[in-house]
mmCIF file of C-alpha atoms in Angstrom:
data_model
loop_
_atom_site.group_PDB
_atom_site.id
_atom_site.type_symbol
_atom_site.label_atom_id
_atom_site.label_comp_id
_atom_site.label_asym_id
_atom_site.label_seq_id
_atom_site.Cartn_x
_atom_site.Cartn_y
_atom_site.Cartn_z
ATOM 1 C CA UNK A 1 0.209 0.271 0.031
ATOM 2 C CA UNK A 2 2.823 2.049 0.032
ATOM 3 C CA UNK A 3 2.428 3.146 -3.785
ATOM 4 C CA UNK A 4 -1.016 4.231 -3.250
ATOM 5 C CA UNK A 5 -0.573 6.427 -0.327
ATOM 6 C CA UNK A 6 2.642 8.333 -2.482
ATOM 7 C CA UNK A 7 0.013 8.320 -4.853
ATOM 8 C CA UNK A 8 -2.709 9.818 -2.375
ATOM 9 C CA UNK A 9 -0.223 12.115 -0.968
ATOM 10 C CA UNK A 10 0.576 13.413 -3.999
ATOM 11 C CA UNK A 11 -3.207 14.320 -5.148
ATOM 12 C CA UNK A 12 -4.045 15.763 -1.835
ATOM 13 C CA UNK A 13 -1.094 17.905 -1.272
ATOM 14 C CA UNK A 14 -2.045 19.669 -4.853
ATOM 15 C CA UNK A 15 -5.492 19.689 -4.615
ATOM 16 C CA UNK A 16 -4.525 21.470 -0.477
ATOM 17 C CA UNK A 17 -2.067 23.479 -2.270
ATOM 18 C CA UNK A 18 -4.631 25.054 -5.264
ATOM 19 C CA UNK A 19 -7.685 24.970 -2.630
ATOM 20 C CA UNK A 20 -5.359 27.288 -0.156
ATOM 21 C CA UNK A 21 -4.045 29.745 -2.853
ATOM 22 C CA UNK A 22 -7.066 31.263 -3.045
ATOM 23 C CA UNK A 23 -7.807 31.717 0.549
ATOM 24 C CA UNK A 24 -6.887 35.160 2.005
ATOM 25 C CA UNK A 25 -4.859 34.907 5.384
ATOM 26 C CA UNK A 26 -7.286 35.159 7.610
ATOM 27 C CA UNK A 27 -9.317 32.488 6.052
ATOM 28 C CA UNK A 28 -6.395 30.063 6.321
ATOM 29 C CA UNK A 29 -6.296 30.732 10.634
ATOM 30 C CA UNK A 30 -8.734 28.933 12.606
ATOM 31 C CA UNK A 31 -10.736 29.991 15.068
ATOM 32 C CA UNK A 32 -13.117 28.973 17.501
ATOM 33 C CA UNK A 33 -15.981 30.633 15.979
ATOM 34 C CA UNK A 34 -15.575 27.896 13.622
ATOM 35 C CA UNK A 35 -14.575 25.355 16.295
ATOM 36 C CA UNK A 36 -17.934 23.081 17.076
ATOM 37 C CA UNK A 37 -18.865 22.183 20.375
ATOM 38 C CA UNK A 38 -17.073 18.928 20.274
ATOM 39 C CA UNK A 39 -13.672 20.382 20.394
ATOM 40 C CA UNK A 40 -14.682 23.520 22.784
ATOM 41 C CA UNK A 41 -15.880 20.837 25.144
ATOM 42 C CA UNK A 42 -12.331 19.486 25.334
ATOM 43 C CA UNK A 43 -10.670 22.692 26.262
ATOM 44 C CA UNK A 44 -10.585 23.498 29.624
ATOM 45 C CA UNK A 45 -8.300 25.055 32.081
ATOM 46 C CA UNK A 46 -5.293 23.643 32.234
ATOM 47 C CA UNK A 47 -5.913 20.931 29.564
ATOM 48 C CA UNK A 48 -2.715 20.667 27.674
ATOM 49 C CA UNK A 49 -3.577 20.781 23.967
ATOM 50 C CA UNK A 50 -0.927 19.524 21.617
ATOM 51 C CA UNK A 51 -0.273 22.139 18.119
ATOM 52 C CA UNK A 52 1.645 22.269 15.800
ATOM 53 C CA UNK A 53 3.373 24.914 13.550
ATOM 54 C CA UNK A 54 1.392 25.248 9.788
ATOM 55 C CA UNK A 55 3.907 24.292 7.210
ATOM 56 C CA UNK A 56 3.017 25.134 3.292
ATOM 57 C CA UNK A 57 -0.986 24.825 2.957
ATOM 58 C CA UNK A 58 -1.484 22.863 6.244
ATOM 59 C CA UNK A 59 -4.421 23.897 7.996
ATOM 60 C CA UNK A 60 -3.404 26.542 10.587
ATOM 61 C CA UNK A 61 -4.411 26.009 13.934
ATOM 62 C CA UNK A 62 -2.316 29.440 15.414
ATOM 63 C CA UNK A 63 -4.965 31.576 16.008
ATOM 64 C CA UNK A 64 -6.845 28.567 17.414
ATOM 65 C CA UNK A 65 -3.661 27.639 19.976
ATOM 66 C CA UNK A 66 -3.529 31.665 21.030
ATOM 67 C CA UNK A 67 -7.215 31.077 21.931
ATOM 68 C CA UNK A 68 -6.747 28.389 24.272
ATOM 69 C CA UNK A 69 -3.751 29.579 25.372
ATOM 70 C CA UNK A 70 -6.100 32.953 26.700
ATOM 71 C CA UNK A 71 -9.039 30.444 28.134
ATOM 72 C CA UNK A 72 -6.401 28.674 30.424
ATOM 73 C CA UNK A 73 -5.085 25.905 28.246
ATOM 74 C CA UNK A 74 -1.258 24.371 28.395
ATOM 75 C CA UNK A 75 0.293 24.423 25.064
ATOM 76 C CA UNK A 76 2.410 21.879 23.451
ATOM 77 C CA UNK A 77 3.869 21.717 20.459
ATOM 78 C CA UNK A 78 5.971 18.711 18.825
ATOM 79 C CA UNK A 79 9.546 18.128 18.970
ATOM 80 C CA UNK A 80 11.564 15.940 16.127
ATOM 81 C CA UNK A 81 14.924 15.530 15.560
ATOM 82 C CA UNK A 82 14.813 12.362 13.118
ATOM 83 C CA UNK A 83 12.555 10.514 11.393
ATOM 84 C CA UNK A 84 13.364 7.699 13.115
ATOM 85 C CA UNK A 85 13.143 9.161 17.147
ATOM 86 C CA UNK A 86 9.567 9.558 18.774
ATOM 87 C CA UNK A 87 7.846 12.912 18.793
ATOM 88 C CA UNK A 88 7.884 14.683 21.734
ATOM 89 C CA UNK A 89 5.895 17.685 22.948
ATOM 90 C CA UNK A 90 7.334 20.420 24.095
ATOM 91 C CA UNK A 91 5.493 23.123 26.558
ATOM 92 C CA UNK A 92 4.940 26.371 24.548
ATOM 93 C CA UNK A 93 3.211 29.311 24.532
ATOM 94 C CA UNK A 94 2.793 32.690 22.246
ATOM 95 C CA UNK A 95 5.711 34.549 22.269
ATOM 96 C CA UNK A 96 7.856 31.805 22.581
ATOM 97 C CA UNK A 97 11.504 31.058 20.487
ATOM 98 C CA UNK A 98 10.669 28.754 17.795
ATOM 99 C CA UNK A 99 13.580 26.815 16.223
ATOM 100 C CA UNK A 100 13.744 25.163 12.766
ATOM 101 C CA UNK A 101 13.186 21.350 12.954
ATOM 102 C CA UNK A 102 14.028 18.708 10.735
ATOM 103 C CA UNK A 103 11.343 18.977 7.699
ATOM 104 C CA UNK A 104 11.303 22.277 8.141
ATOM 105 C CA UNK A 105 9.982 22.010 11.303
ATOM 106 C CA UNK A 106 9.531 24.992 13.336
ATOM 107 C CA UNK A 107 9.331 23.568 16.552
ATOM 108 C CA UNK A 108 9.657 25.018 20.333
ATOM 109 C CA UNK A 109 13.867 24.475 22.026
ATOM 110 C CA UNK A 110 14.949 21.239 23.194
ATOM 111 C CA UNK A 111 15.437 22.563 26.588
ATOM 112 C CA UNK A 112 11.307 23.449 27.104
ATOM 113 C CA UNK A 113 9.573 20.847 29.725
ATOM 114 C CA UNK A 114 7.876 18.261 28.205
ATOM 115 C CA UNK A 115 4.478 17.246 28.410
ATOM 116 C CA UNK A 116 2.044 14.562 27.503
ATOM 117 C CA UNK A 117 -1.064 16.029 25.627
ATOM 118 C CA UNK A 118 -4.641 15.292 26.404
ATOM 119 C CA UNK A 119 -5.764 16.667 23.211
ATOM 120 C CA UNK A 120 -3.710 16.914 20.220
ATOM 121 C CA UNK A 121 -4.715 18.911 16.924
ATOM 122 C CA UNK A 122 -2.618 16.692 14.426
ATOM 123 C CA UNK A 123 -1.707 18.380 10.699
ATOM 124 C CA UNK A 124 -2.325 15.614 7.681
ATOM 125 C CA UNK A 125 -2.813 15.355 3.981
ATOM 126 C CA UNK A 126 -6.005 13.609 3.864
ATOM 127 C CA UNK A 127 -8.822 12.051 6.148
ATOM 128 C CA UNK A 128 -11.558 9.484 5.139
ATOM 129 C CA UNK A 129 -14.790 8.461 6.621
ATOM 130 C CA UNK A 130 -13.107 6.143 9.064
ATOM 131 C CA UNK A 131 -11.527 8.862 10.318
ATOM 132 C CA UNK A 132 -8.252 7.359 8.981
ATOM 133 C CA UNK A 133 -5.419 9.910 7.879
ATOM 134 C CA UNK A 134 -2.837 10.269 5.804
ATOM 135 C CA UNK A 135 0.033 12.065 7.284
ATOM 136 C CA UNK A 136 3.460 13.016 5.518
ATOM 137 C CA UNK A 137 5.027 9.975 4.942
ATOM 138 C CA UNK A 138 7.484 9.701 8.330
ATOM 139 C CA UNK A 139 5.080 7.823 10.973
ATOM 140 C CA UNK A 140 5.807 10.465 14.014
ATOM 141 C CA UNK A 141 2.162 11.069 14.596
ATOM 142 C CA UNK A 142 1.114 7.657 14.385
ATOM 143 C CA UNK A 143 3.781 6.132 16.692
ATOM 144 C CA UNK A 144 2.984 9.066 19.360
ATOM 145 C CA UNK A 145 -1.004 8.334 19.355
ATOM 146 C CA UNK A 146 -0.200 4.954 19.786
ATOM 147 C CA UNK A 147 1.459 5.985 22.877
ATOM 148 C CA UNK A 148 -1.300 8.528 23.933
ATOM 149 C CA UNK A 149 -4.571 6.005 24.108
ATOM 150 C CA UNK A 150 -6.305 8.409 26.380
ATOM 151 C CA UNK A 151 -6.102 11.706 24.127
ATOM 152 C CA UNK A 152 -8.332 12.803 22.014
ATOM 153 C CA UNK A 153 -7.357 13.211 18.727
ATOM 154 C CA UNK A 154 -8.543 15.720 16.282
ATOM 155 C CA UNK A 155 -7.114 16.074 12.736
ATOM 156 C CA UNK A 156 -7.654 19.728 10.967
ATOM 157 C CA UNK A 157 -8.050 19.734 7.492
ATOM 158 C CA UNK A 158 -9.341 21.756 4.517
ATOM 159 C CA UNK A 159 -12.655 20.278 2.944
ATOM 160 C CA UNK A 160 -10.609 19.190 0.129
ATOM 161 C CA UNK A 161 -9.173 16.930 1.514
ATOM 162 C CA UNK A 162 -11.599 14.340 2.332
ATOM 163 C CA UNK A 163 -11.609 11.778 0.737
ATOM 164 C CA UNK A 164 -14.422 8.348 1.454
ATOM 165 C CA UNK A 165 -11.790 5.989 1.761
ATOM 166 C CA UNK A 166 -7.897 6.053 2.026
ATOM 167 C CA UNK A 167 -5.054 3.373 2.143
ATOM 168 C CA UNK A 168 -3.693 2.217 5.830
ATOM 169 C CA UNK A 169 -1.771 -0.002 7.119
ATOM 170 C CA UNK A 170 -2.279 -1.589 10.619
ATOM 171 C CA UNK A 171 -0.169 0.783 12.386
ATOM 172 C CA UNK A 172 -1.970 3.702 11.016
ATOM 173 C CA UNK A 173 -3.556 5.642 14.049
ATOM 174 C CA UNK A 174 -7.655 7.004 13.752
ATOM 175 C CA UNK A 175 -8.408 10.149 15.274
ATOM 176 C CA UNK A 176 -10.644 11.036 17.473
ATOM 177 C CA UNK A 177 -12.665 13.456 14.674
ATOM 178 C CA UNK A 178 -11.744 15.748 12.181
ATOM 179 C CA UNK A 179 -12.542 19.307 11.844
ATOM 180 C CA UNK A 180 -12.552 21.036 8.396
ATOM 181 C CA UNK A 181 -12.763 25.009 7.249
ATOM 182 C CA UNK A 182 -16.655 23.620 7.125
ATOM 183 C CA UNK A 183 -17.549 22.269 9.861
#
């Protein structure tokens, strides 16, 4: 299924790039005004919310992370050192420095406090009706989610990233929900 995933990644990256190219900068960052009660119910003071810094045409959670921080959530961002090493989630607050990591990722400094997220906002290339996600291909999120079984994982995507079904392997981890610009 690797070839199927590779083909799907290329297809959905192009769709995503074309779609985002038509959006205004203001429309690219998701906010609580667009987030349904499902996620809001999980975002309470002292909840650890893991987000990410969007790359390219990924759905951008930056506005949502600032709003969650203002509501008392503790924010964490992924920290990656290599393709094979496990992803860690490190404490971050709006205004804290970010450094460039592998794959062009912007991430907290390595010395930041390591946290176990209660809720994760997960980037993706595509998602399907069974809430399976097609990621970038390194497996970082699948490995992390397999260890965070009590965490609530929410994929963030543009509506055009939906497919009825996607190829997946036994180690691929489903999400608990997916939020799009249309949901």
